[in-house]
């Protein structure tokens, strides 16, 4: 298996790495950078737990090869808070119990951040639509939707 | 509890909706789940070769090719562990010996330097099978000529409240014989009989099963696992492998969803057996999503035959039930689900004449295990529909019918137990009112029909009579409190509620409490299992006792220091105060260093550690022939759900407009977390009610991916979910609390089914209520009516 040198930005930090062709972005983040906040729920792009932001768009990192992320800007759950401040979404999820077991939350928070970036005042239907690719088995999605609404109201 | 009076206002922060204490870690990516732990370059990976046949004898296994593959460190088979394992009935080997009993049964395990190599090596193992006739249905399974799955059933070790029938596929038969059923039928004006079917479904935790085992050179075992049952795992693996409990250490980080599937032992045993072959190396065993669907536990399938009779004034006189549980190949918990469904077979109704037979039947299906509700969602699917049918036959309003027949405090229930105080009638009234019961409301479009329905429920913690809890509180120099518990945070919020109870019982601010997590059987206090919605109640009692024990130690030394009576002292907000002298002192430092005696005459006190335990002592045996006894269970939590929905008659699609739930939780320690449990239960109940079934063809699972096995997404959920808390205190619960984690999914599916009937006049007896099934039922109804006209 060949390897490739990649250069990418992860949570505002530049990383240079030698990676095998078949290494997924998910495994690169979790195993090479120890960014284990991004979760693996199915390895097949169906559950959304591994969602990260790639150049501003949410992607299933289990379906992206690390080599495809060469030159990209990646944001994971670990980078959502910055300058010592939680993201508005994180604050809302804490306040309103936007997660229970917490396993799907990192992916959902990243997708919700992408949603609010492109649409600061989404309707409830638009929020639910943006969550289609995320499976949560604990919450019934009630408080996830409420948390995203509250974050939007608080200025995104 | 001696020092708690339900009549008094509960102390802060009991009853307060404190934000979850684990949530900051969970929204920042900081929370560690089992797969997130680092193990370094010595980590090896285990993968398992599984049976492709539902039922076969293993004639020969050749692992030599796999063993020589580069990167492979070890291969294990059934020859590597010869003791049975199992919770109530030890009917399973960790790796199969001689016989496989379901598609997915573990035949061999490979330990290698990567998952890919281990998978590849599994394909190099040659197994010769002699295929046997499978049992694919519990009704077939009880026939005298059915193939036997467990010819050695009579030799298995079994708990004394489980009754297997050696020589058959019946691993438990639970009976209820109450009153005189035959004498009752002639007195009934209406008798209704129906059969219901519930398919197998999967728990679908978003984190699949995972365990990492390491065995050291002395044979001591460390297991990191995503587990609801660290102590039960330790115990079961200990018994199966002949290792002392204290030589097995289970460390259990946050659990990414359990719902019952991570109770007991599943992948953990395999990880340990594989790790024994490579001492010093941790071996990781993680199920793929595909494996998760059929290689971990599934919720058992059920065929229920029920007959109910009532008088014309609406009083239920008799109920006869047969349950045939599709238990799958082994019965980790299934035998006790069978028992619980038997002793709860009437639902929360007061019925004088009852006959029930509940059979746990081995089939060549995946292993049936506990899933949120422990048999109750399955049996209430039938109970709550047949009650609606009886009410219809009587021409009675369904709310009125339920209020007339439901259990009330002091009633004698199906097993002869006197009901403790319950608020079921209040739940029925409040839930039905919340959806404007009795008011017809228009549908939103000409192709839609609207209808309302409800269902009620009960559920007891189903567990051994003496399932225990323990806790400790250890005070630190700065007066923060380390709270040791053995209960697991699986998403239900138990760490938060535990901290609230310790805070209130000790008298220190909530944010001084630190949970000593992860649960680690080497340090944490014993907890039977995180199942049965039992922690708030059982572990809560232990926490309160531990906190009171520490509190007493603190008050004693301060009383001596002040030369006062401890009875006059209290701890408020982390200060010891005297009601008599108005003295006050912070507990900082003194809880570790003690206090000086007067005139330099030495010191008194010492580092404070409080301990407490709780175990119910009053659950009695039930008679094997009649299922009658003084107290079958610790208590029942009851509730009601009412559904307002629309059906698209062109597509069969159900849209839930509003679902109102009311549950009697005794006392809501954290009301918002109770509501979060209700919402989650409604979500899971609606998902299993409308979308889910694990499908088999000749015993082979067919839909083992998220593409083929759909669970509800955000767009599938009810438009409105309303949660109502009813509080009729539990006499032995902390501040009156009883559990509610599982209950909200119990009545959801039948409430939807009853509302469906109200909307379009079709009655569907087989779960789930898929659009296809609803549409075909509407077609059928139209054809029948067409013929009639």
Tab-separated table of C-alpha atoms in Angstrom, chain B residues 286-539:
chain	number	residue	atom	x	y	z
B	286	UNK	CA	-15.558	-4.162	18.531
B	287	UNK	CA	-18.692	-5.190	16.701
B	288	UNK	CA	-19.305	-3.762	13.261
B	289	UNK	CA	-22.692	-2.160	12.727
B	290	UNK	CA	-23.684	-5.191	10.691
B	291	UNK	CA	-22.751	-7.551	13.543
B	292	UNK	CA	-24.531	-5.316	16.039
B	293	UNK	CA	-27.847	-6.126	14.374
B	294	UNK	CA	-27.699	-9.897	14.908
B	295	UNK	CA	-24.644	-10.845	16.983
B	296	UNK	CA	-25.481	-8.864	20.107
B	297	UNK	CA	-28.829	-9.232	21.864
B	298	UNK	CA	-32.088	-8.534	20.074
B	299	UNK	CA	-35.480	-7.892	21.619
B	300	UNK	CA	-37.318	-11.194	21.629
B	301	UNK	CA	-40.155	-11.836	19.245
B	302	UNK	CA	-43.545	-12.648	20.768
B	303	UNK	CA	-46.718	-14.421	19.799
B	304	UNK	CA	-49.455	-13.536	22.277
B	305	UNK	CA	-52.894	-15.155	22.428
B	306	UNK	CA	-55.248	-13.308	24.692
B	307	UNK	CA	-58.876	-13.663	25.753
B	308	UNK	CA	-60.686	-11.083	27.841
B	309	UNK	CA	-64.211	-11.189	29.229
B	310	UNK	CA	-66.254	-8.368	30.744
B	311	UNK	CA	-69.741	-7.754	32.023
B	312	UNK	CA	-72.038	-5.311	30.243
B	313	UNK	CA	-71.483	-2.675	32.909
B	314	UNK	CA	-67.838	-2.634	31.855
B	315	UNK	CA	-66.126	-4.696	34.550
B	316	UNK	CA	-63.411	-7.059	33.376
B	317	UNK	CA	-63.966	-10.459	34.951
B	318	UNK	CA	-61.458	-12.732	33.278
B	319	UNK	CA	-58.290	-12.739	31.249
B	320	UNK	CA	-56.455	-15.677	29.748
B	321	UNK	CA	-53.103	-15.288	28.062
B	322	UNK	CA	-50.546	-17.447	26.336
B	323	UNK	CA	-47.162	-15.942	25.550
B	324	UNK	CA	-44.752	-17.720	23.231
B	325	UNK	CA	-41.442	-15.911	23.370
B	326	UNK	CA	-39.032	-16.299	20.496
B	327	UNK	CA	-36.028	-16.406	22.790
B	328	UNK	CA	-33.431	-17.223	20.181
B	329	UNK	CA	-30.522	-19.573	20.627
B	330	UNK	CA	-29.658	-18.759	24.243
B	331	UNK	CA	-31.420	-16.971	27.063
B	332	UNK	CA	-29.147	-14.557	28.898
B	333	UNK	CA	-32.219	-12.665	30.166
B	334	UNK	CA	-35.035	-14.183	28.130
B	335	UNK	CA	-36.120	-16.610	30.828
B	336	UNK	CA	-36.724	-13.718	33.193
B	337	UNK	CA	-38.497	-11.641	30.558
B	338	UNK	CA	-40.797	-14.632	30.237
B	339	UNK	CA	-41.369	-14.590	33.976
B	340	UNK	CA	-41.890	-10.815	34.145
B	341	UNK	CA	-44.388	-10.920	31.301
B	342	UNK	CA	-46.258	-13.668	33.130
B	343	UNK	CA	-46.497	-11.824	36.419
B	344	UNK	CA	-47.459	-8.632	34.582
B	345	UNK	CA	-49.739	-10.352	32.073
B	346	UNK	CA	-52.910	-8.468	32.984
B	347	UNK	CA	-51.355	-5.068	32.454
B	348	UNK	CA	-52.323	-2.559	35.146
B	349	UNK	CA	-55.865	-3.894	35.522
B	350	UNK	CA	-57.756	-5.277	38.439
B	351	UNK	CA	-58.980	-8.638	37.164
B	352	UNK	CA	-60.259	-11.268	39.580
B	353	UNK	CA	-59.826	-14.344	37.373
B	354	UNK	CA	-56.565	-14.804	35.524
B	355	UNK	CA	-54.890	-17.644	33.700
B	356	UNK	CA	-51.527	-17.109	32.050
B	357	UNK	CA	-48.880	-19.319	30.523
B	358	UNK	CA	-45.673	-17.667	29.463
B	359	UNK	CA	-43.209	-19.840	27.577
B	360	UNK	CA	-39.621	-19.026	26.750
B	361	UNK	CA	-38.847	-21.025	23.621
B	362	UNK	CA	-35.448	-21.667	22.105
B	363	UNK	CA	-35.309	-20.916	18.392
B	364	UNK	CA	-32.445	-20.669	15.910
B	365	UNK	CA	-32.652	-16.901	15.953
B	366	UNK	CA	-30.268	-14.341	17.479
B	367	UNK	CA	-30.026	-14.308	21.253
B	368	UNK	CA	-33.004	-12.599	22.843
B	369	UNK	CA	-31.962	-10.171	25.507
B	370	UNK	CA	-33.315	-7.389	27.632
B	371	UNK	CA	-34.448	-4.269	25.875
B	372	UNK	CA	-35.923	-1.116	27.361
B	373	UNK	CA	-39.143	-2.296	28.957
B	374	UNK	CA	-38.066	-5.926	29.497
B	375	UNK	CA	-41.049	-7.586	27.833
B	376	UNK	CA	-43.537	-4.871	28.715
B	377	UNK	CA	-43.642	-3.074	25.321
B	378	UNK	CA	-44.207	-6.464	23.726
B	379	UNK	CA	-47.057	-7.604	25.993
B	380	UNK	CA	-48.753	-4.206	26.185
B	381	UNK	CA	-48.967	-4.210	22.371
B	382	UNK	CA	-51.637	-6.871	22.763
B	383	UNK	CA	-53.072	-5.983	26.173
B	384	UNK	CA	-53.850	-2.397	25.303
B	385	UNK	CA	-55.347	-3.224	21.928
B	386	UNK	CA	-57.611	-5.954	23.255
B	387	UNK	CA	-58.805	-3.615	26.010
B	388	UNK	CA	-59.840	-1.123	23.325
B	389	UNK	CA	-61.641	-3.865	21.425
B	390	UNK	CA	-63.513	-4.947	24.567
B	391	UNK	CA	-64.482	-1.322	25.279
B	392	UNK	CA	-65.744	-1.010	21.692
B	393	UNK	CA	-67.824	-4.185	22.031
B	394	UNK	CA	-69.291	-2.779	25.223
B	395	UNK	CA	-69.874	0.606	23.619
B	396	UNK	CA	-67.845	2.234	26.364
B	397	UNK	CA	-65.524	5.193	26.179
B	398	UNK	CA	-61.937	3.927	26.365
B	399	UNK	CA	-60.868	6.338	29.070
B	400	UNK	CA	-63.907	5.489	31.161
B	401	UNK	CA	-63.310	1.753	30.616
B	402	UNK	CA	-59.718	2.069	31.802
B	403	UNK	CA	-60.619	4.219	34.792
B	404	UNK	CA	-63.194	1.627	35.760
B	405	UNK	CA	-60.799	-1.303	35.601
B	406	UNK	CA	-57.315	-0.013	36.248
B	407	UNK	CA	-55.381	-0.838	39.395
B	408	UNK	CA	-55.553	1.539	42.305
B	409	UNK	CA	-53.611	1.744	45.535
B	410	UNK	CA	-54.468	-1.197	47.778
B	411	UNK	CA	-55.935	-3.390	45.018
B	412	UNK	CA	-54.750	-6.981	44.815
B	413	UNK	CA	-52.946	-7.533	41.535
B	414	UNK	CA	-52.443	-10.539	39.284
B	415	UNK	CA	-49.931	-12.277	41.573
B	416	UNK	CA	-51.829	-11.540	44.775
B	417	UNK	CA	-49.659	-8.560	45.704
B	418	UNK	CA	-51.302	-5.586	47.350
B	419	UNK	CA	-50.616	-2.518	45.241
B	420	UNK	CA	-48.578	0.215	46.847
B	421	UNK	CA	-49.782	3.807	46.327
B	422	UNK	CA	-49.904	4.512	42.574
B	423	UNK	CA	-51.132	7.458	40.539
B	424	UNK	CA	-52.375	5.621	37.465
B	425	UNK	CA	-55.844	7.182	37.397
B	426	UNK	CA	-54.274	10.627	37.526
B	427	UNK	CA	-51.986	9.647	34.641
B	428	UNK	CA	-54.972	8.517	32.555
B	429	UNK	CA	-56.905	11.693	33.274
B	430	UNK	CA	-54.006	14.021	32.566
B	431	UNK	CA	-52.725	12.339	29.404
B	432	UNK	CA	-56.182	12.061	27.845
B	433	UNK	CA	-57.012	15.643	28.718
B	434	UNK	CA	-53.783	16.838	27.113
B	435	UNK	CA	-54.947	15.619	23.686
B	436	UNK	CA	-58.531	16.897	24.193
B	437	UNK	CA	-59.936	13.403	24.532
B	438	UNK	CA	-63.528	13.179	23.421
B	439	UNK	CA	-63.258	16.074	20.995
B	440	UNK	CA	-63.287	15.268	17.300
B	441	UNK	CA	-60.890	17.436	15.415
B	442	UNK	CA	-60.623	17.814	11.654
B	443	UNK	CA	-57.824	16.325	9.600
B	444	UNK	CA	-55.480	18.705	7.831
B	445	UNK	CA	-56.219	17.508	4.282
B	446	UNK	CA	-58.936	15.669	2.367
B	447	UNK	CA	-56.736	12.583	1.953
B	448	UNK	CA	-56.101	12.348	5.686
B	449	UNK	CA	-58.087	10.981	8.596
B	450	UNK	CA	-57.576	11.930	12.208
B	451	UNK	CA	-57.961	9.813	15.305
B	452	UNK	CA	-57.103	9.625	19.002
B	453	UNK	CA	-56.107	6.672	21.121
B	454	UNK	CA	-54.478	5.842	24.387
B	455	UNK	CA	-52.724	3.076	26.230
B	456	UNK	CA	-51.781	2.535	29.840
B	457	UNK	CA	-48.927	0.515	31.270
B	458	UNK	CA	-47.156	-0.877	34.258
B	459	UNK	CA	-43.719	-2.229	34.773
B	460	UNK	CA	-41.782	-3.503	37.759
B	461	UNK	CA	-38.008	-3.795	37.980
B	462	UNK	CA	-37.549	-7.440	36.933
B	463	UNK	CA	-34.545	-8.712	38.820
B	464	UNK	CA	-33.511	-11.206	41.463
B	465	UNK	CA	-35.244	-10.463	44.779
B	466	UNK	CA	-31.971	-9.422	46.402
B	467	UNK	CA	-30.356	-7.188	43.766
B	468	UNK	CA	-28.203	-4.814	45.790
B	469	UNK	CA	-26.642	-1.377	45.576
B	470	UNK	CA	-23.891	0.339	47.519
B	471	UNK	CA	-22.239	3.731	47.616
B	472	UNK	CA	-19.573	5.700	49.389
B	473	UNK	CA	-18.860	9.373	49.857
B	474	UNK	CA	-15.329	10.521	50.508
B	475	UNK	CA	-14.679	14.087	51.582
B	476	UNK	CA	-11.723	16.015	50.256
B	477	UNK	CA	-9.708	18.856	51.844
B	478	UNK	CA	-11.669	21.569	50.024
B	479	UNK	CA	-14.932	19.899	51.099
B	480	UNK	CA	-15.679	18.577	47.624
B	481	UNK	CA	-17.207	15.145	47.795
B	482	UNK	CA	-16.075	12.145	45.793
B	483	UNK	CA	-19.161	9.998	45.275
B	484	UNK	CA	-18.450	6.354	44.583
B	485	UNK	CA	-21.170	4.452	42.773
B	486	UNK	CA	-21.293	1.315	40.651
B	487	UNK	CA	-24.206	2.422	38.488
B	488	UNK	CA	-23.411	3.342	34.939
B	489	UNK	CA	-24.108	6.550	33.033
B	490	UNK	CA	-25.693	5.174	29.877
B	491	UNK	CA	-27.331	8.426	28.870
B	492	UNK	CA	-30.194	8.309	31.361
B	493	UNK	CA	-28.640	10.978	33.583
B	494	UNK	CA	-27.860	8.814	36.585
B	495	UNK	CA	-24.629	10.647	37.475
B	496	UNK	CA	-26.544	13.911	37.732
B	497	UNK	CA	-29.339	12.461	39.817
B	498	UNK	CA	-26.814	10.647	42.031
B	499	UNK	CA	-24.989	13.919	42.649
B	500	UNK	CA	-28.250	15.709	43.445
B	501	UNK	CA	-29.148	13.101	46.026
B	502	UNK	CA	-25.703	13.158	47.642
B	503	UNK	CA	-25.787	16.949	47.737
B	504	UNK	CA	-29.180	17.025	49.406
B	505	UNK	CA	-28.487	14.230	51.872
B	506	UNK	CA	-25.109	15.573	52.936
B	507	UNK	CA	-25.950	19.268	52.910
B	508	UNK	CA	-23.299	20.528	50.503
B	509	UNK	CA	-23.741	22.480	47.265
B	510	UNK	CA	-24.432	20.428	44.149
B	511	UNK	CA	-21.245	21.530	42.422
B	512	UNK	CA	-19.139	20.119	45.249
B	513	UNK	CA	-20.094	16.564	44.260
B	514	UNK	CA	-17.728	14.651	41.960
B	515	UNK	CA	-18.704	11.252	40.634
B	516	UNK	CA	-15.805	8.816	40.928
B	517	UNK	CA	-15.988	7.628	37.353
B	518	UNK	CA	-15.386	5.608	35.345
B	519	UNK	CA	-16.933	2.771	37.275
B	520	UNK	CA	-14.117	0.373	38.099
B	521	UNK	CA	-14.865	-2.861	39.919
B	522	UNK	CA	-11.490	-2.554	41.656
B	523	UNK	CA	-12.530	0.662	43.446
B	524	UNK	CA	-16.206	1.348	42.901
B	525	UNK	CA	-18.854	0.051	45.285
B	526	UNK	CA	-20.926	-2.922	44.197
B	527	UNK	CA	-23.965	-2.358	42.035
B	528	UNK	CA	-25.943	-5.299	40.678
B	529	UNK	CA	-26.574	-3.861	37.191
B	530	UNK	CA	-27.683	-0.679	35.459
B	531	UNK	CA	-30.951	-2.160	34.265
B	532	UNK	CA	-34.619	-2.331	35.247
B	533	UNK	CA	-34.941	1.444	35.815
B	534	UNK	CA	-33.678	0.665	39.299
B	535	UNK	CA	-30.808	3.089	39.960
B	536	UNK	CA	-32.657	6.234	41.060
B	537	UNK	CA	-34.527	4.123	43.542
B	538	UNK	CA	-32.056	1.425	44.644
B	539	UNK	CA	-28.691	3.140	44.171
